[in-house]
Amino acid sequence: MLCIVQTAMAFASSGPRIVGGKETSIAQLPYLVYLRQGGFFLCGGSLLSPTVVLSAAHCVYGAQPEDYTVHAGASRLDEAAPVVRGVASFRLAPSYSPTNFDMDVAMLLLKEPVPLSDGRVATIAACRNPPESNAYARISGWGVTRENNREPAVQVRTAMVRMLSAAECRLSYAGMAKLSDSMICASVRGLRDSCSGDSGGPLVYRGQVCGIVSWGFGCARLAYPGVYTSVASARVRSFIEKTLQEIGS
């Protein structure tokens, strides 16, 4: 998630974070991968197929695919991942806006397929229906564990967050930011949230990826929930399905 400074509307670096979560193992989250750019940890992602990773557009916008690697099957950032793949190309939603994060979705096409046979690496389906309001969904990643932290968590972390209704989501940011139909909100206000470095990672509900960590004002603030790209929204779903069809995945 990009951590937005409320006063100046400036963007902090895309660091890492799950605030209020607990450490876990990649065996519990085999669909979760992370991205490195130039060798440095940057963002999370979800493995949709052996050759396609779903992430946030702001994680790759303006960058070159050859500078990225995707790491799968790893619980810790300080250990070599068992599976590392180069990125052949990016597919960003044509209507992605780097100013307001509308359609903050990207798909990374890998140079070689990721093996799915060892129990630590698996694909996840993109959801067709959004989570119900007040339902709880799972977020996971290596993002920072506090708003002011700079370094990502070494061990992958996870937390359950509450889905907010569209009305509650809009009201939270009223007068501060305009939310589009490609966005949904979730958090346990003041306690659990995604944060810097969790960007691109999945919001999982009923075994499907239903959201992509996108942005928010601070991390785990009482007033401002985390904002996610809604995978089930019509425009996002259309982009994902069209891209998968085009590449034959």
mmCIF file of C-alpha atoms in Angstrom:
data_model
loop_
_atom_site.group_PDB
_atom_site.id
_atom_site.type_symbol
_atom_site.label_atom_id
_atom_site.label_comp_id
_atom_site.label_asym_id
_atom_site.label_seq_id
_atom_site.Cartn_x
_atom_site.Cartn_y
_atom_site.Cartn_z
ATOM 1 C CA MET A 1 0.000 0.000 0.000
ATOM 2 C CA LEU A 2 1.151 3.491 -0.742
ATOM 3 C CA CYS A 3 1.064 5.393 2.533
ATOM 4 C CA ILE A 4 -0.331 8.860 1.835
ATOM 5 C CA VAL A 5 0.576 11.757 4.104
ATOM 6 C CA GLN A 6 -2.736 13.374 4.886
ATOM 7 C CA THR A 7 -1.644 17.001 5.103
ATOM 8 C CA ALA A 8 0.420 17.425 1.951
ATOM 9 C CA MET A 9 -1.097 14.568 -0.081
ATOM 10 C CA ALA A 10 2.491 13.461 -0.723
ATOM 11 C CA PHE A 11 3.427 9.832 -1.181
ATOM 12 C CA ALA A 12 5.869 7.937 0.984
ATOM 13 C CA SER A 13 8.058 5.242 -0.518
ATOM 14 C CA SER A 14 6.380 1.949 -1.259
ATOM 15 C CA GLY A 15 7.842 0.252 1.784
ATOM 16 C CA PRO A 16 6.251 -2.769 3.550
ATOM 17 C CA ARG A 17 3.595 -3.712 6.071
ATOM 18 C CA ILE A 18 0.871 -5.573 7.837
ATOM 19 C CA VAL A 19 -0.138 -3.612 10.930
ATOM 20 C CA GLY A 20 -1.641 -5.590 13.790
ATOM 21 C CA GLY A 21 -1.052 -8.947 12.123
ATOM 22 C CA LYS A 22 0.826 -12.064 13.132
ATOM 23 C CA GLU A 23 3.700 -13.984 11.626
ATOM 24 C CA THR A 24 2.803 -16.967 9.500
ATOM 25 C CA SER A 25 4.285 -19.356 6.927
ATOM 26 C CA ILE A 26 4.063 -19.240 3.143
ATOM 27 C CA ALA A 27 2.612 -22.757 3.365
ATOM 28 C CA GLN A 28 -0.556 -21.074 4.650
ATOM 29 C CA LEU A 29 -0.444 -18.526 1.796
ATOM 30 C CA PRO A 30 1.030 -20.427 -1.182
ATOM 31 C CA TYR A 31 -0.450 -17.989 -3.704
ATOM 32 C CA LEU A 32 1.488 -15.039 -2.224
ATOM 33 C CA VAL A 33 4.646 -13.868 -4.000
ATOM 34 C CA TYR A 34 6.847 -10.820 -3.698
ATOM 35 C CA LEU A 35 8.522 -8.559 -6.235
ATOM 36 C CA ARG A 36 12.060 -7.240 -6.249
ATOM 37 C CA GLN A 37 13.214 -4.358 -8.409
ATOM 38 C CA GLY A 38 16.950 -4.155 -8.963
ATOM 39 C CA GLY A 39 17.334 -6.734 -6.210
ATOM 40 C CA PHE A 40 15.391 -4.728 -3.617
ATOM 41 C CA PHE A 41 12.076 -5.817 -2.103
ATOM 42 C CA LEU A 42 9.230 -3.713 -3.427
ATOM 43 C CA CYS A 43 5.727 -5.191 -3.429
ATOM 44 C CA GLY A 44 3.556 -8.263 -3.073
ATOM 45 C CA GLY A 45 1.486 -10.130 -5.620
ATOM 46 C CA SER A 46 -0.800 -13.098 -6.216
ATOM 47 C CA LEU A 47 -0.102 -16.021 -8.527
ATOM 48 C CA LEU A 48 -3.102 -16.339 -10.866
ATOM 49 C CA SER A 49 -1.453 -18.982 -13.049
ATOM 50 C CA PRO A 50 2.027 -20.512 -13.350
ATOM 51 C CA THR A 51 2.986 -17.601 -15.619
ATOM 52 C CA VAL A 52 0.856 -14.659 -14.403
ATOM 53 C CA VAL A 53 1.107 -12.536 -11.248
ATOM 54 C CA LEU A 54 -1.579 -10.056 -10.191
ATOM 55 C CA SER A 55 -0.279 -6.914 -8.473
ATOM 56 C CA ALA A 56 -0.808 -3.156 -8.251
ATOM 57 C CA ALA A 57 -0.073 -0.877 -11.190
ATOM 58 C CA HIS A 58 1.776 1.588 -8.973
ATOM 59 C CA CYS A 59 4.318 -1.147 -8.181
ATOM 60 C CA VAL A 60 5.519 -1.256 -11.791
ATOM 61 C CA TYR A 61 4.354 2.005 -13.386
ATOM 62 C CA GLY A 62 7.126 3.676 -15.388
ATOM 63 C CA ALA A 63 9.564 0.795 -14.768
ATOM 64 C CA GLN A 64 11.118 -1.866 -17.009
ATOM 65 C CA PRO A 65 10.169 -5.562 -16.742
ATOM 66 C CA GLU A 66 13.797 -6.696 -16.965
ATOM 67 C CA ASP A 67 14.516 -4.957 -13.651
ATOM 68 C CA TYR A 68 12.013 -7.163 -11.795
ATOM 69 C CA THR A 69 12.049 -10.650 -10.349
ATOM 70 C CA VAL A 70 9.154 -12.564 -8.791
ATOM 71 C CA HIS A 71 9.880 -14.728 -5.738
ATOM 72 C CA ALA A 72 7.588 -17.602 -4.744
ATOM 73 C CA GLY A 73 7.527 -20.182 -1.958
ATOM 74 C CA ALA A 74 9.390 -18.001 0.558
ATOM 75 C CA SER A 75 8.287 -17.074 4.082
ATOM 76 C CA ARG A 76 11.248 -14.816 4.806
ATOM 77 C CA LEU A 77 12.960 -12.015 2.911
ATOM 78 C CA ASP A 78 16.389 -12.862 4.339
ATOM 79 C CA GLU A 79 16.428 -16.338 2.789
ATOM 80 C CA ALA A 80 16.707 -17.296 -0.859
ATOM 81 C CA ALA A 81 13.298 -18.037 -2.330
ATOM 82 C CA PRO A 82 13.001 -21.575 -3.749
ATOM 83 C CA VAL A 83 11.463 -20.184 -6.944
ATOM 84 C CA VAL A 84 12.635 -16.996 -8.698
ATOM 85 C CA ARG A 85 11.424 -15.908 -12.118
ATOM 86 C CA GLY A 86 12.210 -12.993 -14.380
ATOM 87 C CA VAL A 87 9.415 -10.820 -15.766
ATOM 88 C CA ALA A 88 8.821 -10.797 -19.524
ATOM 89 C CA SER A 89 6.296 -7.965 -19.621
ATOM 90 C CA PHE A 90 3.790 -5.855 -17.713
ATOM 91 C CA ARG A 91 0.131 -5.393 -18.544
ATOM 92 C CA LEU A 92 -1.313 -2.304 -16.837
ATOM 93 C CA ALA A 93 -4.960 -1.350 -17.009
ATOM 94 C CA PRO A 94 -5.159 1.250 -19.832
ATOM 95 C CA SER A 95 -7.182 3.591 -17.621
ATOM 96 C CA TYR A 96 -4.829 3.389 -14.616
ATOM 97 C CA SER A 97 -4.393 6.810 -12.993
ATOM 98 C CA PRO A 98 -1.136 7.402 -11.047
ATOM 99 C CA THR A 99 -2.722 10.465 -9.436
ATOM 100 C CA ASN A 100 -5.857 8.989 -7.866
ATOM 101 C CA PHE A 101 -5.068 5.246 -8.237
ATOM 102 C CA ASP A 102 -8.184 4.447 -10.230
ATOM 103 C CA MET A 103 -7.731 0.982 -11.781
ATOM 104 C CA ASP A 104 -4.584 0.274 -9.755
ATOM 105 C CA VAL A 105 -4.074 -3.178 -11.227
ATOM 106 C CA ALA A 106 -1.252 -4.817 -13.185
ATOM 107 C CA MET A 107 -0.458 -8.284 -14.436
ATOM 108 C CA LEU A 108 3.124 -9.512 -14.691
ATOM 109 C CA LEU A 109 3.902 -12.146 -17.312
ATOM 110 C CA LEU A 110 6.755 -14.389 -16.229
ATOM 111 C CA LYS A 111 9.544 -15.585 -18.491
ATOM 112 C CA GLU A 112 9.117 -19.176 -17.302
ATOM 113 C CA PRO A 113 6.290 -21.012 -15.506
ATOM 114 C CA VAL A 114 6.417 -21.421 -11.738
ATOM 115 C CA PRO A 115 6.245 -25.071 -10.568
ATOM 116 C CA LEU A 116 3.198 -25.782 -8.414
ATOM 117 C CA SER A 117 4.084 -29.218 -7.093
ATOM 118 C CA ASP A 118 5.880 -28.632 -3.783
ATOM 119 C CA GLY A 119 2.979 -27.484 -1.586
ATOM 120 C CA ARG A 120 4.474 -24.039 -0.992
ATOM 121 C CA VAL A 121 3.460 -22.519 -4.324
ATOM 122 C CA ALA A 122 -0.100 -22.482 -5.644
ATOM 123 C CA THR A 123 -2.377 -20.357 -7.782
ATOM 124 C CA ILE A 124 -5.459 -18.472 -6.603
ATOM 125 C CA ALA A 125 -8.591 -17.530 -8.529
ATOM 126 C CA ALA A 126 -9.756 -13.957 -9.054
ATOM 127 C CA CYS A 127 -13.142 -13.452 -7.437
ATOM 128 C CA ARG A 128 -16.258 -12.633 -9.433
ATOM 129 C CA ASN A 129 -18.335 -11.273 -6.562
ATOM 130 C CA PRO A 130 -17.137 -8.698 -4.013
ATOM 131 C CA PRO A 131 -17.013 -9.633 -0.329
ATOM 132 C CA GLU A 132 -20.108 -8.760 1.669
ATOM 133 C CA SER A 133 -20.045 -5.683 3.895
ATOM 134 C CA ASN A 134 -18.829 -6.477 7.440
ATOM 135 C CA ALA A 135 -17.369 -9.794 6.281
ATOM 136 C CA TYR A 136 -13.734 -10.462 7.203
ATOM 137 C CA ALA A 137 -11.022 -11.021 4.610
ATOM 138 C CA ARG A 138 -7.338 -11.902 4.895
ATOM 139 C CA ILE A 139 -4.425 -9.626 4.011
ATOM 140 C CA SER A 140 -0.842 -10.844 3.919
ATOM 141 C CA GLY A 141 2.599 -9.487 3.104
ATOM 142 C CA TRP A 142 5.997 -8.299 4.217
ATOM 143 C CA GLY A 143 5.026 -4.642 4.642
ATOM 144 C CA VAL A 144 6.035 -2.458 7.529
ATOM 145 C CA THR A 145 4.355 -3.195 10.832
ATOM 146 C CA ARG A 146 3.981 0.454 11.896
ATOM 147 C CA GLU A 147 3.174 3.577 9.921
ATOM 148 C CA ASN A 148 6.534 5.259 10.592
ATOM 149 C CA ASN A 149 8.668 2.170 9.996
ATOM 150 C CA ARG A 150 10.992 2.066 6.983
ATOM 151 C CA GLU A 151 12.057 -1.568 6.783
ATOM 152 C CA PRO A 152 9.794 -4.410 5.643
ATOM 153 C CA ALA A 153 8.970 -7.293 7.917
ATOM 154 C CA VAL A 154 11.430 -10.178 7.474
ATOM 155 C CA GLN A 155 8.795 -12.862 8.084
ATOM 156 C CA VAL A 156 5.530 -12.834 6.157
ATOM 157 C CA ARG A 157 2.587 -11.617 8.232
ATOM 158 C CA THR A 158 -1.170 -11.918 7.952
ATOM 159 C CA ALA A 159 -4.285 -10.323 9.457
ATOM 160 C CA MET A 160 -8.057 -10.374 9.143
ATOM 161 C CA VAL A 161 -9.748 -7.086 8.252
ATOM 162 C CA ARG A 162 -13.398 -6.036 8.015
ATOM 163 C CA MET A 163 -14.933 -5.127 4.685
ATOM 164 C CA LEU A 164 -16.591 -1.712 4.709
ATOM 165 C CA SER A 165 -19.715 -0.832 2.761
ATOM 166 C CA ALA A 166 -19.284 1.490 -0.222
ATOM 167 C CA ALA A 167 -21.033 4.262 1.726
ATOM 168 C CA GLU A 168 -18.769 3.888 4.765
ATOM 169 C CA CYS A 169 -15.734 3.769 2.515
ATOM 170 C CA ARG A 170 -16.654 7.002 0.705
ATOM 171 C CA LEU A 171 -17.597 8.755 3.948
ATOM 172 C CA SER A 172 -14.200 7.945 5.463
ATOM 173 C CA TYR A 173 -12.425 9.920 2.733
ATOM 174 C CA ALA A 174 -15.092 12.573 2.128
ATOM 175 C CA GLY A 175 -13.476 15.909 1.325
ATOM 176 C CA MET A 176 -10.025 14.281 1.183
ATOM 177 C CA ALA A 177 -10.070 11.903 -1.775
ATOM 178 C CA LYS A 178 -12.588 10.637 -4.300
ATOM 179 C CA LEU A 179 -12.993 6.886 -4.470
ATOM 180 C CA SER A 180 -13.870 5.285 -7.792
ATOM 181 C CA ASP A 181 -15.898 2.171 -8.560
ATOM 182 C CA SER A 182 -12.627 0.220 -8.844
ATOM 183 C CA MET A 183 -11.944 0.661 -5.099
ATOM 184 C CA ILE A 184 -13.102 -1.032 -1.897
ATOM 185 C CA CYS A 185 -12.133 -0.389 1.744
ATOM 186 C CA ALA A 186 -11.208 -2.738 4.572
ATOM 187 C CA SER A 187 -9.559 -2.506 7.986
ATOM 188 C CA VAL A 188 -10.107 -2.963 11.675
ATOM 189 C CA ARG A 189 -9.968 0.725 12.436
ATOM 190 C CA GLY A 190 -7.032 1.735 14.577
ATOM 191 C CA LEU A 191 -5.838 -1.864 14.924
ATOM 192 C CA ARG A 192 -5.309 -3.865 11.727
ATOM 193 C CA ASP A 193 -4.486 -2.664 8.237
ATOM 194 C CA SER A 194 -2.138 -3.110 5.302
ATOM 195 C CA CYS A 195 0.749 -0.649 4.972
ATOM 196 C CA SER A 196 3.803 0.340 2.915
ATOM 197 C CA GLY A 197 5.386 -2.674 1.231
ATOM 198 C CA ASP A 198 2.149 -4.643 1.236
ATOM 199 C CA SER A 199 1.251 -2.922 -2.047
ATOM 200 C CA GLY A 200 0.109 -5.306 -4.747
ATOM 201 C CA GLY A 201 -0.611 -8.072 -2.269
ATOM 202 C CA PRO A 202 -3.938 -9.902 -2.016
ATOM 203 C CA LEU A 203 -7.099 -9.352 -0.027
ATOM 204 C CA VAL A 204 -8.479 -12.900 0.107
ATOM 205 C CA TYR A 205 -12.091 -13.837 0.774
ATOM 206 C CA ARG A 206 -13.479 -17.369 0.558
ATOM 207 C CA GLY A 207 -10.329 -18.650 -1.074
ATOM 208 C CA GLN A 208 -10.252 -16.072 -3.867
ATOM 209 C CA VAL A 209 -8.313 -12.847 -4.351
ATOM 210 C CA CYS A 210 -10.912 -10.081 -4.147
ATOM 211 C CA GLY A 211 -8.705 -7.053 -3.593
ATOM 212 C CA ILE A 212 -5.239 -5.681 -4.343
ATOM 213 C CA VAL A 213 -3.485 -3.568 -1.705
ATOM 214 C CA SER A 214 -3.465 -0.059 -3.173
ATOM 215 C CA TRP A 215 -3.367 3.052 -0.952
ATOM 216 C CA GLY A 216 -4.544 4.794 2.205
ATOM 217 C CA PHE A 217 -3.945 7.747 4.525
ATOM 218 C CA GLY A 218 -1.356 6.404 6.964
ATOM 219 C CA CYS A 219 -1.624 2.879 8.326
ATOM 220 C CA ALA A 220 -4.249 1.524 10.750
ATOM 221 C CA ARG A 221 -5.536 5.005 11.488
ATOM 222 C CA LEU A 222 -8.921 5.198 13.176
ATOM 223 C CA ALA A 223 -10.388 7.538 10.564
ATOM 224 C CA TYR A 224 -8.921 6.132 7.356
ATOM 225 C CA PRO A 225 -9.307 2.491 6.273
ATOM 226 C CA GLY A 226 -7.054 0.833 3.721
ATOM 227 C CA VAL A 227 -8.156 1.148 0.093
ATOM 228 C CA TYR A 228 -7.944 -1.840 -2.254
ATOM 229 C CA THR A 229 -8.481 -2.342 -5.951
ATOM 230 C CA SER A 230 -11.704 -4.314 -6.270
ATOM 231 C CA VAL A 231 -10.985 -7.405 -8.363
ATOM 232 C CA ALA A 232 -14.699 -8.127 -8.773
ATOM 233 C CA SER A 233 -15.572 -4.650 -10.047
ATOM 234 C CA ALA A 234 -16.715 -4.693 -13.665
ATOM 235 C CA ARG A 235 -13.796 -2.732 -15.137
ATOM 236 C CA VAL A 236 -11.091 -4.582 -13.195
ATOM 237 C CA ARG A 237 -12.612 -7.991 -13.831
ATOM 238 C CA SER A 238 -12.898 -7.221 -17.554
ATOM 239 C CA PHE A 239 -9.238 -6.189 -17.732
ATOM 240 C CA ILE A 240 -8.073 -9.349 -15.927
ATOM 241 C CA GLU A 241 -10.185 -11.701 -18.042
ATOM 242 C CA LYS A 242 -9.237 -9.991 -21.302
ATOM 243 C CA THR A 243 -5.533 -10.151 -20.455
ATOM 244 C CA LEU A 244 -5.695 -13.845 -19.504
ATOM 245 C CA GLN A 245 -7.484 -14.603 -22.779
ATOM 246 C CA GLU A 246 -4.937 -12.659 -24.829
ATOM 247 C CA ILE A 247 -1.963 -14.488 -23.359
ATOM 248 C CA GLY A 248 -3.722 -17.847 -23.355
ATOM 249 C CA SER A 249 -3.250 -18.476 -19.636
#
